[in-house]
């Protein structure tokens, strides 16, 4: 077993020695290639859209927070990029959005009129406040029908 390991290492060493001695891969070419690759990777990572966390607050006209409201942020013009969150008990939701992008925000909640606004994110501010109006929609008459009696007498 020990002889096999030694044989493997000597084979790898002889191949590497031959490559460098033949000058197929010189140190300068290798250094230049590695440098260009690192520069390319650095540029790609910086070219991605910078993102920032934004706070969305939902309140009534009286300033009370709206709990459990659904907020949907749709990036424009690409409507496939959507983020949907639900507000907490303080009426707040945190979104991570691209800086300098435009979004269509749709806000819905029970007993409140739906809100739709267009926003543009920027690096200066990180908070958006939405005011919702309360609606008074109630059910009129509810009729429950059954094909069999609920209680059976024997």
CSV table of C-alpha atoms in Angstrom, one decimal, residues 51 56 70-85 94-98 101-106:
chain,number,residue,atom,x,y,z
A,51,UNK,CA,-29.9,45.6,-2.1
A,56,UNK,CA,-43.0,49.0,5.4
A,70,UNK,CA,-50.6,41.3,3.2
A,71,UNK,CA,-48.1,43.3,1.3
A,72,UNK,CA,-46.9,42.3,-2.2
A,73,UNK,CA,-44.0,44.1,-3.8
A,74,UNK,CA,-43.8,43.5,-7.6
A,75,UNK,CA,-40.6,44.8,-9.3
A,76,UNK,CA,-41.2,46.7,-12.5
A,77,UNK,CA,-40.9,46.2,-15.4
A,78,UNK,CA,-40.2,42.5,-14.6
A,79,UNK,CA,-43.4,41.4,-12.9
A,80,UNK,CA,-42.0,37.9,-12.3
A,81,UNK,CA,-39.9,39.2,-9.4
A,82,UNK,CA,-42.5,39.5,-6.5
A,83,UNK,CA,-42.0,39.4,-2.8
A,84,UNK,CA,-45.0,38.9,-0.5
A,85,UNK,CA,-45.0,39.4,3.3
A,94,UNK,CA,-39.3,44.1,6.3
A,95,UNK,CA,-38.4,43.7,2.6
A,96,UNK,CA,-35.0,43.4,1.0
A,97,UNK,CA,-35.3,45.3,-2.3
A,98,UNK,CA,-32.9,46.5,-5.0
A,101,UNK,CA,-35.7,50.0,-8.6
A,102,UNK,CA,-39.4,50.7,-9.1
A,103,UNK,CA,-42.0,48.5,-7.4
A,104,UNK,CA,-45.8,48.2,-7.5
A,105,UNK,CA,-46.9,47.6,-4.0
A,106,UNK,CA,-50.3,46.0,-3.4
